[in-house]
């Protein structure tokens, strides 16, 4: 294949695409707006499914590297209601199969980046737009004023994709839920009592209109997500929480959970000075677009869905499947895109529909509804 392939976005999906292409002897360039691989934290944990992220890593030839970063104990789960009553506790045996082990996003990104030839990822390239060329392909325009030409453009640039408008006018819609991300660093040393309470994996508490989840990361940090259900799109800007003033934000969030058991406000009060507001948005379930020469999407850019353990897995499978389609049709990239998009549309719609159902249960049915979900009473 002599086509010039440009991938916008160095997330799990885009890097998986680049890696599987490399395995098949196909070059690509990944353009990433971040200035370096260490420019910002990469977020919390991902559970990689055997038929999802693990399948993609197998296609990438990175099974051994995956096993080195996998954290089976991250599958541990504690579910409580807002009074502090433990409804369910699941601890992972040491010999448990690696069905859905947790991995740190940063560790996953590192093994993908380290598997690529030097120079594959071009840092500090904020993509702005692409213009179709008369002879085919596109000219990419970046925030720094530079340009690059390609024959195939792949948007792996997430929820606010700038490649997506080349294919569809669809835009993410607010789900009616907002969350605040915060966390406790080095929790075993700084707050051993809270560390023991959270455990090795996930710690979830649900009330009538709010939830708190705590997730232990491999670096000793516990990430905490405070979710506010059935709130308007502008809630994070109108709720009065001064996110730019950490001490006051911490106090305001503590007040919002004052009617919960004290152990939950203790977690909030132990958080450091990072409070990040995040509105939750999704793309329409089943989004498709007409076949367009030389452009496609993967991951959140194609099928943004609620955070229910599916997004990264689907994105990585997207990347692997697109690479395999291109390798199978080296002289006919249009056929490769048809093959890829047909399967991707179906895969993305199924995952988005399932994620939407899970979010509805988790945000509308309270702790008992979540318990019934895990017990298999509702699906």
PDB file of N, CA, C and O in Angstrom, residues 35-80:
ATOM      1  N   UNK A  35       1.344  18.273  23.461  1.00  0.00           N
ATOM      2  CA  UNK A  35       2.735  18.545  23.084  1.00  0.00           C
ATOM      3  C   UNK A  35       3.685  17.383  23.297  1.00  0.00           C
ATOM      4  O   UNK A  35       4.761  17.349  22.709  1.00  0.00           O
ATOM      5  N   UNK A  36       3.327  16.425  24.159  1.00  0.00           N
ATOM      6  CA  UNK A  36       4.191  15.272  24.400  1.00  0.00           C
ATOM      7  C   UNK A  36       3.366  14.169  25.040  1.00  0.00           C
ATOM      8  O   UNK A  36       2.227  14.387  25.464  1.00  0.00           O
ATOM      9  N   UNK A  37       3.951  12.994  25.155  1.00  0.00           N
ATOM     10  CA  UNK A  37       3.219  11.864  25.722  1.00  0.00           C
ATOM     11  C   UNK A  37       2.970  12.028  27.222  1.00  0.00           C
ATOM     12  O   UNK A  37       2.115  11.343  27.780  1.00  0.00           O
ATOM     13  N   UNK A  38       3.707  12.909  27.859  1.00  0.00           N
ATOM     14  CA  UNK A  38       3.548  13.118  29.309  1.00  0.00           C
ATOM     15  C   UNK A  38       2.901  14.459  29.630  1.00  0.00           C
ATOM     16  O   UNK A  38       2.949  14.915  30.771  1.00  0.00           O
ATOM     17  N   UNK A  39       2.282  15.103  28.643  1.00  0.00           N
ATOM     18  CA  UNK A  39       1.780  16.464  28.838  1.00  0.00           C
ATOM     19  C   UNK A  39       0.632  16.536  29.825  1.00  0.00           C
ATOM     20  O   UNK A  39       0.456  17.552  30.500  1.00  0.00           O
ATOM     21  N   UNK A  40      -0.168  15.481  29.942  1.00  0.00           N
ATOM     22  CA  UNK A  40      -1.293  15.514  30.877  1.00  0.00           C
ATOM     23  C   UNK A  40      -1.588  14.113  31.369  1.00  0.00           C
ATOM     24  O   UNK A  40      -1.244  13.120  30.708  1.00  0.00           O
ATOM     25  N   UNK A  41      -2.254  13.986  32.511  1.00  0.00           N
ATOM     26  CA  UNK A  41      -2.685  12.663  32.974  1.00  0.00           C
ATOM     27  C   UNK A  41      -3.655  12.043  31.972  1.00  0.00           C
ATOM     28  O   UNK A  41      -4.441  12.744  31.334  1.00  0.00           O
ATOM     29  N   UNK A  42      -3.605  10.725  31.866  1.00  0.00           N
ATOM     30  CA  UNK A  42      -4.407  10.044  30.861  1.00  0.00           C
ATOM     31  C   UNK A  42      -5.727   9.495  31.396  1.00  0.00           C
ATOM     32  O   UNK A  42      -6.464   8.836  30.678  1.00  0.00           O
ATOM     33  N   UNK A  43      -6.039   9.765  32.659  1.00  0.00           N
ATOM     34  CA  UNK A  43      -7.303   9.290  33.197  1.00  0.00           C
ATOM     35  C   UNK A  43      -7.132   8.019  33.997  1.00  0.00           C
ATOM     36  O   UNK A  43      -6.020   7.609  34.330  1.00  0.00           O
ATOM     37  N   UNK A  44      -8.249   7.387  34.314  1.00  0.00           N
ATOM     38  CA  UNK A  44      -8.262   6.268  35.242  1.00  0.00           C
ATOM     39  C   UNK A  44      -8.036   4.920  34.591  1.00  0.00           C
ATOM     40  O   UNK A  44      -7.206   4.757  33.697  1.00  0.00           O
ATOM     41  N   UNK A  45      -8.830   3.950  35.034  1.00  0.00           N
ATOM     42  CA  UNK A  45      -8.659   2.578  34.613  1.00  0.00           C
ATOM     43  C   UNK A  45      -9.629   2.215  33.492  1.00  0.00           C
ATOM     44  O   UNK A  45     -10.683   2.815  33.328  1.00  0.00           O
ATOM     45  N   UNK A  46      -9.250   1.195  32.747  1.00  0.00           N
ATOM     46  CA  UNK A  46     -10.107   0.593  31.730  1.00  0.00           C
ATOM     47  C   UNK A  46     -10.177  -0.898  31.996  1.00  0.00           C
ATOM     48  O   UNK A  46      -9.165  -1.515  32.331  1.00  0.00           O
ATOM     49  N   UNK A  47     -11.368  -1.479  31.850  1.00  0.00           N
ATOM     50  CA  UNK A  47     -11.440  -2.937  31.886  1.00  0.00           C
ATOM     51  C   UNK A  47     -11.465  -3.424  30.444  1.00  0.00           C
ATOM     52  O   UNK A  47     -12.353  -3.091  29.669  1.00  0.00           O
ATOM     53  N   UNK A  48     -10.440  -4.182  30.085  1.00  0.00           N
ATOM     54  CA  UNK A  48     -10.287  -4.634  28.706  1.00  0.00           C
ATOM     55  C   UNK A  48     -10.925  -6.010  28.548  1.00  0.00           C
ATOM     56  O   UNK A  48     -10.488  -6.979  29.160  1.00  0.00           O
ATOM     57  N   UNK A  49     -11.959  -6.092  27.710  1.00  0.00           N
ATOM     58  CA  UNK A  49     -12.713  -7.317  27.528  1.00  0.00           C
ATOM     59  C   UNK A  49     -11.967  -8.275  26.600  1.00  0.00           C
ATOM     60  O   UNK A  49     -11.220  -7.853  25.711  1.00  0.00           O
ATOM     61  N   UNK A  50     -12.220  -9.570  26.783  1.00  0.00           N
ATOM     62  CA  UNK A  50     -11.577 -10.553  25.913  1.00  0.00           C
ATOM     63  C   UNK A  50     -11.971 -10.354  24.456  1.00  0.00           C
ATOM     64  O   UNK A  50     -11.155 -10.546  23.552  1.00  0.00           O
ATOM     65  N   UNK A  51     -13.230  -9.952  24.222  1.00  0.00           N
ATOM     66  CA  UNK A  51     -13.686  -9.740  22.848  1.00  0.00           C
ATOM     67  C   UNK A  51     -13.581  -8.278  22.422  1.00  0.00           C
ATOM     68  O   UNK A  51     -14.115  -7.887  21.390  1.00  0.00           O
ATOM     69  N   UNK A  52     -12.911  -7.474  23.225  1.00  0.00           N
ATOM     70  CA  UNK A  52     -12.763  -6.052  22.933  1.00  0.00           C
ATOM     71  C   UNK A  52     -11.299  -5.656  22.866  1.00  0.00           C
ATOM     72  O   UNK A  52     -10.576  -6.007  21.928  1.00  0.00           O
ATOM     73  N   UNK A  53     -10.845  -4.922  23.895  1.00  0.00           N
ATOM     74  CA  UNK A  53      -9.472  -4.453  23.898  1.00  0.00           C
ATOM     75  C   UNK A  53      -8.445  -5.563  23.832  1.00  0.00           C
ATOM     76  O   UNK A  53      -7.398  -5.420  23.176  1.00  0.00           O
ATOM     77  N   UNK A  54      -8.713  -6.691  24.497  1.00  0.00           N
ATOM     78  CA  UNK A  54      -7.753  -7.796  24.458  1.00  0.00           C
ATOM     79  C   UNK A  54      -7.645  -8.380  23.050  1.00  0.00           C
ATOM     80  O   UNK A  54      -6.546  -8.738  22.599  1.00  0.00           O
ATOM     81  N   UNK A  55      -8.772  -8.475  22.372  1.00  0.00           N
ATOM     82  CA  UNK A  55      -8.762  -8.952  20.983  1.00  0.00           C
ATOM     83  C   UNK A  55      -7.939  -8.018  20.100  1.00  0.00           C
ATOM     84  O   UNK A  55      -7.162  -8.459  19.248  1.00  0.00           O
ATOM     85  N   UNK A  56      -8.090  -6.718  20.305  1.00  0.00           N
ATOM     86  CA  UNK A  56      -7.340  -5.750  19.503  1.00  0.00           C
ATOM     87  C   UNK A  56      -5.847  -5.846  19.793  1.00  0.00           C
ATOM     88  O   UNK A  56      -5.019  -5.766  18.874  1.00  0.00           O
ATOM     89  N   UNK A  57      -5.486  -6.017  21.067  1.00  0.00           N
ATOM     90  CA  UNK A  57      -4.066  -6.123  21.418  1.00  0.00           C
ATOM     91  C   UNK A  57      -3.449  -7.405  20.872  1.00  0.00           C
ATOM     92  O   UNK A  57      -2.261  -7.450  20.549  1.00  0.00           O
ATOM     93  N   UNK A  58      -4.257  -8.454  20.763  1.00  0.00           N
ATOM     94  CA  UNK A  58      -3.764  -9.678  20.137  1.00  0.00           C
ATOM     95  C   UNK A  58      -3.434  -9.425  18.676  1.00  0.00           C
ATOM     96  O   UNK A  58      -2.383  -9.852  18.173  1.00  0.00           O
ATOM     97  N   UNK A  59      -4.323  -8.709  17.973  1.00  0.00           N
ATOM     98  CA  UNK A  59      -4.052  -8.364  16.571  1.00  0.00           C
ATOM     99  C   UNK A  59      -2.819  -7.479  16.457  1.00  0.00           C
ATOM    100  O   UNK A  59      -2.121  -7.505  15.440  1.00  0.00           O
ATOM    101  N   UNK A  60      -2.552  -6.702  17.515  1.00  0.00           N
ATOM    102  CA  UNK A  60      -1.391  -5.808  17.530  1.00  0.00           C
ATOM    103  C   UNK A  60      -0.112  -6.510  17.955  1.00  0.00           C
ATOM    104  O   UNK A  60       0.961  -5.892  17.958  1.00  0.00           O
ATOM    105  N   UNK A  61      -0.208  -7.790  18.337  1.00  0.00           N
ATOM    106  CA  UNK A  61       0.977  -8.516  18.778  1.00  0.00           C
ATOM    107  C   UNK A  61       1.510  -8.061  20.117  1.00  0.00           C
ATOM    108  O   UNK A  61       2.715  -8.141  20.377  1.00  0.00           O
ATOM    109  N   UNK A  62       0.606  -7.590  20.983  1.00  0.00           N
ATOM    110  CA  UNK A  62       1.037  -7.017  22.266  1.00  0.00           C
ATOM    111  C   UNK A  62       0.439  -7.772  23.457  1.00  0.00           C
ATOM    112  O   UNK A  62       0.202  -7.190  24.513  1.00  0.00           O
ATOM    113  N   UNK A  63       0.228  -9.075  23.304  1.00  0.00           N
ATOM    114  CA  UNK A  63      -0.367  -9.847  24.396  1.00  0.00           C
ATOM    115  C   UNK A  63       0.533  -9.887  25.619  1.00  0.00           C
ATOM    116  O   UNK A  63       0.060  -9.740  26.757  1.00  0.00           O
ATOM    117  N   UNK A  64       1.823 -10.098  25.433  1.00  0.00           N
ATOM    118  CA  UNK A  64       2.741 -10.175  26.580  1.00  0.00           C
ATOM    119  C   UNK A  64       2.805  -8.843  27.308  1.00  0.00           C
ATOM    120  O   UNK A  64       2.805  -8.798  28.544  1.00  0.00           O
ATOM    121  N   UNK A  65       2.842  -7.761  26.549  1.00  0.00           N
ATOM    122  CA  UNK A  65       2.882  -6.438  27.167  1.00  0.00           C
ATOM    123  C   UNK A  65       1.586  -6.172  27.942  1.00  0.00           C
ATOM    124  O   UNK A  65       1.614  -5.557  29.019  1.00  0.00           O
ATOM    125  N   UNK A  66       0.466  -6.621  27.411  1.00  0.00           N
ATOM    126  CA  UNK A  66      -0.805  -6.475  28.118  1.00  0.00           C
ATOM    127  C   UNK A  66      -0.784  -7.224  29.448  1.00  0.00           C
ATOM    128  O   UNK A  66      -1.194  -6.691  30.481  1.00  0.00           O
ATOM    129  N   UNK A  67      -0.318  -8.446  29.443  1.00  0.00           N
ATOM    130  CA  UNK A  67      -0.287  -9.239  30.671  1.00  0.00           C
ATOM    131  C   UNK A  67       0.578  -8.570  31.734  1.00  0.00           C
ATOM    132  O   UNK A  67       0.310  -8.687  32.932  1.00  0.00           O
ATOM    133  N   UNK A  68       1.607  -7.850  31.306  1.00  0.00           N
ATOM    134  CA  UNK A  68       2.506  -7.192  32.259  1.00  0.00           C
ATOM    135  C   UNK A  68       1.837  -6.013  32.959  1.00  0.00           C
ATOM    136  O   UNK A  68       2.244  -5.639  34.069  1.00  0.00           O
ATOM    137  N   UNK A  69       0.813  -5.409  32.352  1.00  0.00           N
ATOM    138  CA  UNK A  69       0.164  -4.243  32.970  1.00  0.00           C
ATOM    139  C   UNK A  69      -1.225  -4.555  33.515  1.00  0.00           C
ATOM    140  O   UNK A  69      -1.840  -3.715  34.178  1.00  0.00           O
ATOM    141  N   UNK A  70      -1.742  -5.761  33.230  1.00  0.00           N
ATOM    142  CA  UNK A  70      -3.095  -6.109  33.653  1.00  0.00           C
ATOM    143  C   UNK A  70      -3.185  -6.194  35.168  1.00  0.00           C
ATOM    144  O   UNK A  70      -2.270  -6.683  35.836  1.00  0.00           O
ATOM    145  N   UNK A  71      -4.301  -5.731  35.717  1.00  0.00           N
ATOM    146  CA  UNK A  71      -4.540  -5.765  37.157  1.00  0.00           C
ATOM    147  C   UNK A  71      -5.853  -6.503  37.421  1.00  0.00           C
ATOM    148  O   UNK A  71      -6.920  -5.892  37.511  1.00  0.00           O
ATOM    149  N   UNK A  72      -5.791  -7.845  37.549  1.00  0.00           N
ATOM    150  CA  UNK A  72      -7.029  -8.602  37.797  1.00  0.00           C
ATOM    151  C   UNK A  72      -7.751  -8.149  39.060  1.00  0.00           C
ATOM    152  O   UNK A  72      -8.985  -8.142  39.110  1.00  0.00           O
ATOM    153  N   UNK A  73      -6.987  -7.741  40.077  1.00  0.00           N
ATOM    154  CA  UNK A  73      -7.617  -7.312  41.329  1.00  0.00           C
ATOM    155  C   UNK A  73      -8.440  -6.042  41.146  1.00  0.00           C
ATOM    156  O   UNK A  73      -9.295  -5.710  41.985  1.00  0.00           O
ATOM    157  N   UNK A  74      -8.202  -5.339  40.033  1.00  0.00           N
ATOM    158  CA  UNK A  74      -8.994  -4.152  39.749  1.00  0.00           C
ATOM    159  C   UNK A  74     -10.449  -4.461  39.460  1.00  0.00           C
ATOM    160  O   UNK A  74     -11.280  -3.555  39.409  1.00  0.00           O
ATOM    161  N   UNK A  75     -10.764  -5.757  39.261  1.00  0.00           N
ATOM    162  CA  UNK A  75     -12.146  -6.162  39.042  1.00  0.00           C
ATOM    163  C   UNK A  75     -12.948  -6.237  40.345  1.00  0.00           C
ATOM    164  O   UNK A  75     -14.170  -6.416  40.307  1.00  0.00           O
ATOM    165  N   UNK A  76     -12.266  -6.132  41.497  1.00  0.00           N
ATOM    166  CA  UNK A  76     -12.990  -6.133  42.774  1.00  0.00           C
ATOM    167  C   UNK A  76     -14.044  -5.032  42.765  1.00  0.00           C
ATOM    168  O   UNK A  76     -13.830  -3.946  42.208  1.00  0.00           O
ATOM    169  N   UNK A  77     -15.167  -5.288  43.415  1.00  0.00           N
ATOM    170  CA  UNK A  77     -16.248  -4.312  43.397  1.00  0.00           C
ATOM    171  C   UNK A  77     -16.996  -4.305  44.713  1.00  0.00           C
ATOM    172  O   UNK A  77     -17.270  -5.358  45.285  1.00  0.00           O
ATOM    173  N   UNK A  78     -17.275  -3.109  45.207  1.00  0.00           N
ATOM    174  CA  UNK A  78     -18.101  -2.916  46.387  1.00  0.00           C
ATOM    175  C   UNK A  78     -19.219  -1.947  46.024  1.00  0.00           C
ATOM    176  O   UNK A  78     -18.960  -0.856  45.526  1.00  0.00           O
ATOM    177  N   UNK A  79     -20.457  -2.356  46.280  1.00  0.00           N
ATOM    178  CA  UNK A  79     -21.638  -1.550  45.969  1.00  0.00           C
ATOM    179  C   UNK A  79     -22.360  -1.231  47.268  1.00  0.00           C
ATOM    180  O   UNK A  79     -22.660  -2.129  48.065  1.00  0.00           O
ATOM    181  N   UNK A  80     -22.640   0.076  47.478  1.00  0.00           N
ATOM    182  CA  UNK A  80     -23.311   0.529  48.685  1.00  0.00           C
ATOM    183  C   UNK A  80     -24.463   1.450  48.318  1.00  0.00           C
ATOM    184  O   UNK A  80     -24.517   1.993  47.202  1.00  0.00           O
TER     185      UNK A  80
END
